[in-house]
Amino acid sequence: MGWYPRIPTGELSLYRAIPKVDLHRHLEGSLRLETLLDIARQHGLTIPQTHFHSLVQMQQDEPLTFTNFLSKFQTLRMFYRSPEVIRRITREAIADAAAENVRYLELRFTPVALSRLQGFSYDEVMDWVIQSAEEASREYNIKTRLIVSVNRHEPVDLAEQIVEYAIQRRERGIVGFDLAGNEVEFSALPFEGVFREAKKHGLQLTVHAGEWGGAENILEAIEFLGAERIGHGVKVLQTPRVLQAARERGIAFEVCITSNHQTGVVGAVRQHPLPQMVREGLKVTINTDDPGISRITLTDEYRVALEELGMPVAVFKDVVLNAARASFLPPEERQSLVETLEPELNRTLQFL
Ligand SMILES: [Zn+2]
């Protein structure tokens, strides 16, 4: 059972004004449709005129399944054709976040995905993203840090190379390491060594778990990989032992409401377990995941939490602050982010 739904205000501008934190947003899921069309034109790609948008973005009448959702990422891999493209999509992802008043963004990216088509080297791709992110953050006045993602359905030796490159770039804005991909068919355990290496060198850890797979995957991520945050983790409620472990260790959950609906994890948005996760005392945050593919913004997701799930404003405020508290910033910067956000949250939330 959720909270009692609120009466919709119909005022998206009120939600846009709320200062935001996004801890879970994939660069490869944040592309603008116009940019894709532009790239296709510039590089002479033939794309179907009538249904191109449905190959790269979720539509209303589509099957809500993982395979369908993930097929968009495969199509998008065809577009990473030059360093300019990678710099451009990075800049635009950050500009789009800034435009909806995201104050702090942890943008994650998958070097293997960006490199594959043209055989770019992973370290070069990382440098393009880092450099563009740095410039865009300055230009659009938004604080951005980067998380490097590897997929569990891709070979461990790739992850071993990538973690070394990520460690070398720690002083340049890479703060975290992430495991994503198919958690139903592929275990996280082979990545234990990679994650230990990341942690040893000061990267902070997050793992996609308990999204399509069961609650046990969350425990595995915490105990064997040392995850401090869990991507999604909505299955945590299935197993009391896992729930207790997550609560005791103060694990933060990067919840992405619409994404969970579009991949078929939850049947309807209003059935999302977020309210119960909050009631169980878990440290919950609200994020977008793949705003380009899902055709959403964080503004929409905040509105959904408040209006569709009926989250009380006081709880909502704490959820936004949770994201600041769970950020992969050094403790003083984290604290200063919380202190900057709090008065602004008080000011903007009084109108809801
Ligand atoms: Zn994700």
Tab-separated table of C-alpha atoms and ligand atoms in Angstrom:
chain	number	residue	atom	x	y	z
A	1	MET	CA	0.000	0.000	0.000
A	2	GLY	CA	1.227	3.467	-0.897
A	3	TRP	CA	0.548	6.764	0.767
A	4	TYR	CA	-2.752	8.333	-0.092
A	5	PRO	CA	-2.306	10.048	-3.509
A	6	ARG	CA	-2.209	13.839	-3.401
A	7	ILE	CA	-4.359	16.077	-5.515
A	8	PRO	CA	-2.265	16.922	-8.596
A	9	THR	CA	-1.177	20.543	-8.688
A	10	GLY	CA	-0.736	20.424	-12.465
A	11	GLU	CA	2.126	22.861	-12.002
A	12	LEU	CA	5.254	21.258	-13.377
A	13	SER	CA	7.134	24.519	-12.869
A	14	LEU	CA	6.839	24.056	-9.104
A	15	TYR	CA	8.591	20.720	-9.428
A	16	ARG	CA	11.180	22.142	-11.779
A	17	ALA	CA	12.114	24.733	-9.162
A	18	ILE	CA	13.019	22.076	-6.592
A	19	PRO	CA	16.808	21.698	-6.313
A	20	LYS	CA	17.678	18.140	-7.336
A	21	VAL	CA	20.280	15.428	-6.954
A	22	ASP	CA	20.593	12.543	-9.404
A	23	LEU	CA	22.871	9.681	-8.377
A	24	HIS	CA	21.786	7.203	-11.020
A	25	ARG	CA	21.764	8.436	-14.600
A	26	HIS	CA	23.431	6.624	-17.510
A	27	LEU	CA	25.076	8.724	-20.197
A	28	GLU	CA	24.116	6.089	-22.802
A	29	GLY	CA	20.470	6.426	-21.736
A	30	SER	CA	20.462	10.238	-21.884
A	31	LEU	CA	20.659	10.990	-25.605
A	32	ARG	CA	18.390	13.545	-27.229
A	33	LEU	CA	16.363	12.322	-30.213
A	34	GLU	CA	17.336	15.394	-32.301
A	35	THR	CA	20.991	14.659	-31.648
A	36	LEU	CA	20.591	11.095	-32.894
A	37	LEU	CA	18.959	12.358	-36.069
A	38	ASP	CA	21.773	14.851	-36.469
A	39	ILE	CA	24.441	12.173	-36.043
A	40	ALA	CA	22.632	9.966	-38.556
A	41	ARG	CA	22.665	12.814	-41.080
A	42	GLN	CA	26.300	13.727	-40.474
A	43	HIS	CA	27.535	10.154	-40.719
A	44	GLY	CA	25.249	9.003	-43.527
A	45	LEU	CA	23.404	6.422	-41.423
A	46	THR	CA	20.241	5.016	-42.889
A	47	ILE	CA	17.506	5.016	-40.284
A	48	PRO	CA	13.843	4.075	-40.667
A	49	GLN	CA	11.898	7.315	-41.098
A	50	THR	CA	8.605	6.187	-39.623
A	51	HIS	CA	9.517	4.324	-36.464
A	52	PHE	CA	13.062	5.429	-35.618
A	53	HIS	CA	11.978	6.964	-32.313
A	54	SER	CA	10.614	3.602	-31.160
A	55	LEU	CA	14.038	2.001	-31.680
A	56	VAL	CA	15.690	4.357	-29.213
A	57	GLN	CA	12.928	5.520	-26.864
A	58	MET	CA	10.148	3.751	-24.984
A	59	GLN	CA	6.691	4.292	-26.499
A	60	GLN	CA	3.361	3.917	-24.803
A	61	ASP	CA	2.175	0.806	-26.616
A	62	GLU	CA	5.362	-1.225	-26.256
A	63	PRO	CA	5.920	-4.419	-24.280
A	64	LEU	CA	7.204	-3.469	-20.839
A	65	THR	CA	10.079	-5.934	-20.647
A	66	PHE	CA	13.813	-5.868	-20.012
A	67	THR	CA	14.666	-7.282	-23.389
A	68	ASN	CA	12.700	-4.548	-25.095
A	69	PHE	CA	14.180	-1.806	-22.896
A	70	LEU	CA	17.730	-3.123	-23.365
A	71	SER	CA	17.307	-3.375	-27.131
A	72	LYS	CA	17.358	0.452	-27.222
A	73	PHE	CA	20.910	0.478	-25.825
A	74	GLN	CA	21.999	-1.871	-28.587
A	75	THR	CA	20.618	0.472	-31.243
A	76	LEU	CA	22.238	3.465	-29.555
A	77	ARG	CA	25.647	1.802	-29.759
A	78	MET	CA	25.478	2.399	-33.530
A	79	PHE	CA	25.734	6.135	-32.925
A	80	TYR	CA	29.032	6.374	-31.035
A	81	ARG	CA	30.938	7.126	-34.204
A	82	SER	CA	33.482	9.805	-33.304
A	83	PRO	CA	35.121	11.583	-30.372
A	84	GLU	CA	32.935	14.593	-31.219
A	85	VAL	CA	29.778	12.511	-30.785
A	86	ILE	CA	30.923	11.296	-27.363
A	87	ARG	CA	31.853	14.800	-26.257
A	88	ARG	CA	28.549	16.145	-27.539
A	89	ILE	CA	26.307	13.601	-25.810
A	90	THR	CA	28.205	14.172	-22.560
A	91	ARG	CA	27.768	17.927	-22.813
A	92	GLU	CA	24.067	17.602	-23.630
A	93	ALA	CA	23.375	15.147	-20.819
A	94	ILE	CA	24.834	17.656	-18.370
A	95	ALA	CA	23.063	20.625	-19.966
A	96	ASP	CA	19.738	18.771	-19.720
A	97	ALA	CA	20.299	17.982	-16.049
A	98	ALA	CA	21.185	21.610	-15.317
A	99	ALA	CA	18.058	22.787	-17.155
A	100	GLU	CA	15.862	20.916	-14.700
A	101	ASN	CA	17.700	22.302	-11.701
A	102	VAL	CA	19.797	19.269	-10.884
A	103	ARG	CA	22.445	20.733	-8.585
A	104	TYR	CA	24.519	17.617	-8.242
A	105	LEU	CA	24.746	14.899	-10.854
A	106	GLU	CA	26.615	11.621	-10.720
A	107	LEU	CA	26.643	10.673	-14.368
A	108	ARG	CA	27.660	7.108	-15.075
A	109	PHE	CA	29.034	5.868	-18.359
A	110	THR	CA	30.061	2.543	-19.863
A	111	PRO	CA	33.400	2.752	-21.709
A	112	VAL	CA	32.805	-0.609	-23.436
A	113	ALA	CA	29.508	0.625	-24.900
A	114	LEU	CA	31.032	3.863	-26.177
A	115	SER	CA	34.155	2.189	-27.605
A	116	ARG	CA	32.822	-0.931	-29.257
A	117	LEU	CA	31.669	0.260	-32.690
A	118	GLN	CA	34.804	2.160	-33.708
A	119	GLY	CA	37.283	0.246	-31.603
A	120	PHE	CA	38.222	3.350	-29.606
A	121	SER	CA	40.546	2.645	-26.712
A	122	TYR	CA	38.873	2.722	-23.302
A	123	ASP	CA	41.240	5.280	-21.835
A	124	GLU	CA	40.676	7.678	-24.735
A	125	VAL	CA	36.913	7.380	-24.437
A	126	MET	CA	37.166	8.075	-20.721
A	127	ASP	CA	39.240	11.167	-21.367
A	128	TRP	CA	36.686	12.525	-23.857
A	129	VAL	CA	33.868	12.059	-21.355
A	130	ILE	CA	35.906	13.518	-18.477
A	131	GLN	CA	36.984	16.573	-20.420
A	132	SER	CA	33.559	17.306	-21.836
A	133	ALA	CA	31.898	16.779	-18.444
A	134	GLU	CA	34.303	19.211	-16.839
A	135	GLU	CA	33.647	21.903	-19.453
A	136	ALA	CA	29.882	21.418	-19.446
A	137	SER	CA	29.667	21.512	-15.653
A	138	ARG	CA	31.423	24.857	-15.670
A	139	GLU	CA	29.352	26.210	-18.541
A	140	TYR	CA	25.988	25.155	-17.116
A	141	ASN	CA	26.872	25.727	-13.483
A	142	ILE	CA	26.154	22.242	-12.182
A	143	LYS	CA	28.320	20.057	-9.968
A	144	THR	CA	29.040	16.790	-11.771
A	145	ARG	CA	31.014	13.690	-10.860
A	146	LEU	CA	31.432	10.529	-12.913
A	147	ILE	CA	30.884	6.840	-12.229
A	148	VAL	CA	32.383	4.208	-14.508
A	149	SER	CA	30.130	1.254	-15.306
A	150	VAL	CA	30.938	-2.265	-16.414
A	151	ASN	CA	28.407	-4.929	-17.376
A	152	ARG	CA	28.181	-8.276	-15.646
A	153	HIS	CA	27.290	-9.974	-18.932
A	154	GLU	CA	30.563	-8.786	-20.466
A	155	PRO	CA	33.970	-10.409	-19.781
A	156	VAL	CA	35.704	-9.781	-16.445
A	157	ASP	CA	39.017	-9.051	-18.157
A	158	LEU	CA	37.452	-5.973	-19.755
A	159	ALA	CA	36.379	-4.794	-16.314
A	160	GLU	CA	39.930	-5.399	-15.053
A	161	GLN	CA	41.323	-3.044	-17.684
A	162	ILE	CA	38.641	-0.462	-17.151
A	163	VAL	CA	39.012	-0.303	-13.395
A	164	GLU	CA	42.724	0.509	-13.806
A	165	TYR	CA	41.937	3.373	-16.175
A	166	ALA	CA	39.254	4.611	-13.785
A	167	ILE	CA	41.684	4.559	-10.840
A	168	GLN	CA	44.232	6.554	-12.847
A	169	ARG	CA	41.560	9.211	-13.447
A	170	ARG	CA	40.377	9.520	-9.861
A	171	GLU	CA	41.680	13.056	-9.499
A	172	ARG	CA	39.778	14.096	-12.601
A	173	GLY	CA	36.210	13.590	-11.499
A	174	ILE	CA	35.742	9.812	-11.458
A	175	VAL	CA	34.395	9.014	-8.023
A	176	GLY	CA	32.689	5.650	-8.370
A	177	PHE	CA	32.545	2.232	-9.997
A	178	ASP	CA	29.341	0.432	-10.972
A	179	LEU	CA	28.211	-3.008	-12.071
A	180	ALA	CA	25.252	-3.064	-14.463
A	181	GLY	CA	23.819	-5.535	-16.981
A	182	ASN	CA	21.891	-8.791	-16.970
A	183	GLU	CA	21.616	-9.842	-13.313
A	184	VAL	CA	19.310	-12.783	-13.974
A	185	GLU	CA	21.764	-14.839	-15.987
A	186	PHE	CA	25.099	-13.446	-14.769
A	187	SER	CA	26.479	-13.482	-11.242
A	188	ALA	CA	28.322	-10.538	-9.707
A	189	LEU	CA	30.821	-12.815	-7.972
A	190	PRO	CA	33.403	-12.962	-10.784
A	191	PHE	CA	33.761	-9.171	-10.330
A	192	GLU	CA	34.745	-9.364	-6.676
A	193	GLY	CA	38.442	-8.769	-7.375
A	194	VAL	CA	37.713	-5.831	-9.687
A	195	PHE	CA	35.581	-4.161	-7.046
A	196	ARG	CA	38.154	-4.807	-4.322
A	197	GLU	CA	40.754	-3.121	-6.493
A	198	ALA	CA	38.457	-0.134	-7.102
A	199	LYS	CA	37.786	0.283	-3.395
A	200	LYS	CA	41.427	-0.098	-2.428
A	201	HIS	CA	42.220	2.886	-4.620
A	202	GLY	CA	39.480	5.112	-3.288
A	203	LEU	CA	36.629	4.618	-5.748
A	204	GLN	CA	33.203	4.256	-4.162
A	205	LEU	CA	30.972	1.408	-5.175
A	206	THR	CA	27.467	0.928	-6.436
A	207	VAL	CA	25.928	-2.201	-7.954
A	208	HIS	CA	22.723	-2.755	-9.938
A	209	ALA	CA	21.014	-5.523	-7.968
A	210	GLY	CA	17.549	-6.655	-6.956
A	211	GLU	CA	16.044	-4.986	-10.008
A	212	TRP	CA	15.200	-7.918	-12.259
A	213	GLY	CA	16.992	-10.448	-10.054
A	214	GLY	CA	16.032	-11.390	-6.497
A	215	ALA	CA	16.909	-9.906	-3.109
A	216	GLU	CA	19.867	-12.306	-2.735
A	217	ASN	CA	21.677	-10.334	-5.417
A	218	ILE	CA	21.544	-7.290	-3.143
A	219	LEU	CA	23.183	-9.181	-0.299
A	220	GLU	CA	25.822	-10.510	-2.678
A	221	ALA	CA	26.561	-6.965	-3.878
A	222	ILE	CA	26.924	-5.700	-0.306
A	223	GLU	CA	28.879	-8.590	1.162
A	224	PHE	CA	31.125	-9.692	-1.680
A	225	LEU	CA	31.494	-6.588	-3.815
A	226	GLY	CA	31.394	-4.082	-0.967
A	227	ALA	CA	28.627	-1.966	-2.539
A	228	GLU	CA	27.745	1.147	-0.530
A	229	ARG	CA	24.805	1.907	-2.767
A	230	ILE	CA	22.448	-0.343	-4.683
A	231	GLY	CA	21.066	0.524	-8.103
A	232	HIS	CA	17.291	-0.051	-7.883
A	233	GLY	CA	17.195	-2.804	-5.232
A	234	VAL	CA	13.405	-2.803	-5.236
A	235	LYS	CA	13.345	-6.556	-4.511
A	236	VAL	CA	14.873	-5.888	-1.083
A	237	LEU	CA	11.462	-6.230	0.550
A	238	GLN	CA	11.176	-9.879	-0.519
A	239	THR	CA	13.671	-11.176	2.039
A	240	PRO	CA	13.724	-9.959	5.675
A	241	ARG	CA	17.373	-10.965	6.120
A	242	VAL	CA	18.440	-8.781	3.187
A	243	LEU	CA	16.231	-5.914	4.329
A	244	GLN	CA	17.803	-6.027	7.759
A	245	ALA	CA	21.356	-6.132	6.404
A	246	ALA	CA	20.701	-3.148	4.103
A	247	ARG	CA	19.125	-1.150	6.912
A	248	GLU	CA	21.848	-1.926	9.442
A	249	ARG	CA	24.622	-0.958	7.066
A	250	GLY	CA	22.901	2.214	5.907
A	251	ILE	CA	22.970	1.165	2.263
A	252	ALA	CA	21.480	3.832	-0.019
A	253	PHE	CA	19.013	2.725	-2.685
A	254	GLU	CA	19.066	4.473	-6.060
A	255	VAL	CA	15.397	4.082	-6.940
A	256	CYS	CA	14.226	4.865	-10.491
A	257	ILE	CA	10.428	4.702	-10.533
A	258	THR	CA	9.497	5.039	-14.223
A	259	SER	CA	12.383	2.851	-15.344
A	260	ASN	CA	11.102	0.058	-13.078
A	261	HIS	CA	7.689	0.355	-14.660
A	262	GLN	CA	8.996	0.388	-18.232
A	263	THR	CA	11.150	-2.688	-17.705
A	264	GLY	CA	8.226	-4.565	-16.184
A	265	VAL	CA	9.715	-4.760	-12.655
A	266	VAL	CA	6.579	-3.122	-11.242
A	267	GLY	CA	3.200	-3.506	-12.891
A	268	ALA	CA	2.013	0.066	-12.440
A	269	VAL	CA	3.729	3.206	-11.205
A	270	ARG	CA	1.318	3.395	-8.255
A	271	GLN	CA	2.349	-0.105	-7.216
A	272	HIS	CA	5.983	0.912	-6.865
A	273	PRO	CA	7.437	-0.337	-3.544
A	274	LEU	CA	9.114	3.016	-2.790
A	275	PRO	CA	6.653	3.936	0.000
A	276	GLN	CA	7.260	0.640	1.738
A	277	MET	CA	11.018	0.935	1.348
A	278	VAL	CA	10.816	4.292	3.140
A	279	ARG	CA	8.588	2.841	5.868
A	280	GLU	CA	11.038	0.019	6.432
A	281	GLY	CA	13.675	2.605	7.287
A	282	LEU	CA	15.813	2.218	4.167
A	283	LYS	CA	17.863	5.123	2.870
A	284	VAL	CA	16.041	5.816	-0.390
A	285	THR	CA	16.847	8.265	-3.209
A	286	ILE	CA	14.956	9.127	-6.425
A	287	ASN	CA	16.768	9.080	-9.776
A	288	THR	CA	16.133	8.876	-13.525
A	289	ASP	CA	18.258	5.928	-14.805
A	290	ASP	CA	17.819	6.602	-18.549
A	291	PRO	CA	15.916	9.835	-19.126
A	292	GLY	CA	16.439	9.768	-22.922
A	293	ILE	CA	15.155	6.224	-23.381
A	294	SER	CA	12.364	6.615	-20.820
A	295	ARG	CA	11.389	10.091	-22.088
A	296	ILE	CA	11.355	11.507	-18.579
A	297	THR	CA	13.158	14.070	-16.450
A	298	LEU	CA	13.945	14.071	-12.741
A	299	THR	CA	11.297	16.786	-12.478
A	300	ASP	CA	8.771	14.171	-13.675
A	301	GLU	CA	10.070	11.592	-11.229
A	302	TYR	CA	9.804	13.980	-8.275
A	303	ARG	CA	6.252	14.755	-9.363
A	304	VAL	CA	5.421	11.050	-9.604
A	305	ALA	CA	6.743	10.434	-6.072
A	306	LEU	CA	4.745	13.324	-4.627
A	307	GLU	CA	1.555	13.014	-6.646
A	308	GLU	CA	1.224	9.427	-7.848
A	309	LEU	CA	2.780	7.757	-4.831
A	310	GLY	CA	1.518	10.460	-2.490
A	311	MET	CA	4.832	10.874	-0.698
A	312	PRO	CA	4.436	13.362	2.167
A	313	VAL	CA	6.452	16.539	1.580
A	314	ALA	CA	8.531	16.062	4.748
A	315	VAL	CA	9.500	12.550	3.632
A	316	PHE	CA	10.253	13.804	0.145
A	317	LYS	CA	12.584	16.464	1.501
A	318	ASP	CA	14.479	13.821	3.419
A	319	VAL	CA	14.693	11.641	0.299
A	320	VAL	CA	16.317	14.480	-1.678
A	321	LEU	CA	18.723	15.136	1.190
A	322	ASN	CA	19.448	11.389	1.367
A	323	ALA	CA	20.787	11.618	-2.165
A	324	ALA	CA	23.165	14.396	-1.110
A	325	ARG	CA	24.195	12.408	1.979
A	326	ALA	CA	24.762	9.251	-0.102
A	327	SER	CA	26.735	11.028	-2.818
A	328	PHE	CA	30.265	9.874	-3.589
A	329	LEU	CA	31.704	13.264	-2.644
A	330	PRO	CA	34.260	13.683	0.154
A	331	PRO	CA	32.517	14.170	3.555
A	332	GLU	CA	32.985	17.983	3.733
A	333	GLU	CA	31.654	18.508	0.209
A	334	ARG	CA	28.746	16.191	0.961
A	335	GLN	CA	27.915	18.167	4.061
A	336	SER	CA	28.113	21.455	2.232
A	337	LEU	CA	25.785	20.103	-0.483
A	338	VAL	CA	23.246	19.134	2.203
A	339	GLU	CA	23.538	22.596	3.755
A	340	THR	CA	23.044	24.333	0.409
A	341	LEU	CA	20.050	22.223	-0.543
A	342	GLU	CA	18.122	22.315	2.703
A	343	PRO	CA	17.013	25.977	2.784
A	344	GLU	CA	16.213	25.840	-0.928
A	345	LEU	CA	14.116	22.738	-0.419
A	346	ASN	CA	12.249	24.475	2.395
A	347	ARG	CA	11.583	27.441	0.157
A	348	THR	CA	10.417	25.498	-2.918
A	349	LEU	CA	8.465	22.779	-1.128
A	350	GLN	CA	6.231	25.170	0.772
A	351	PHE	CA	4.244	25.749	-2.448
A	352	LEU	CA	3.330	22.087	-2.897
B	1	ZN	ZN	20.840	1.816	-14.199
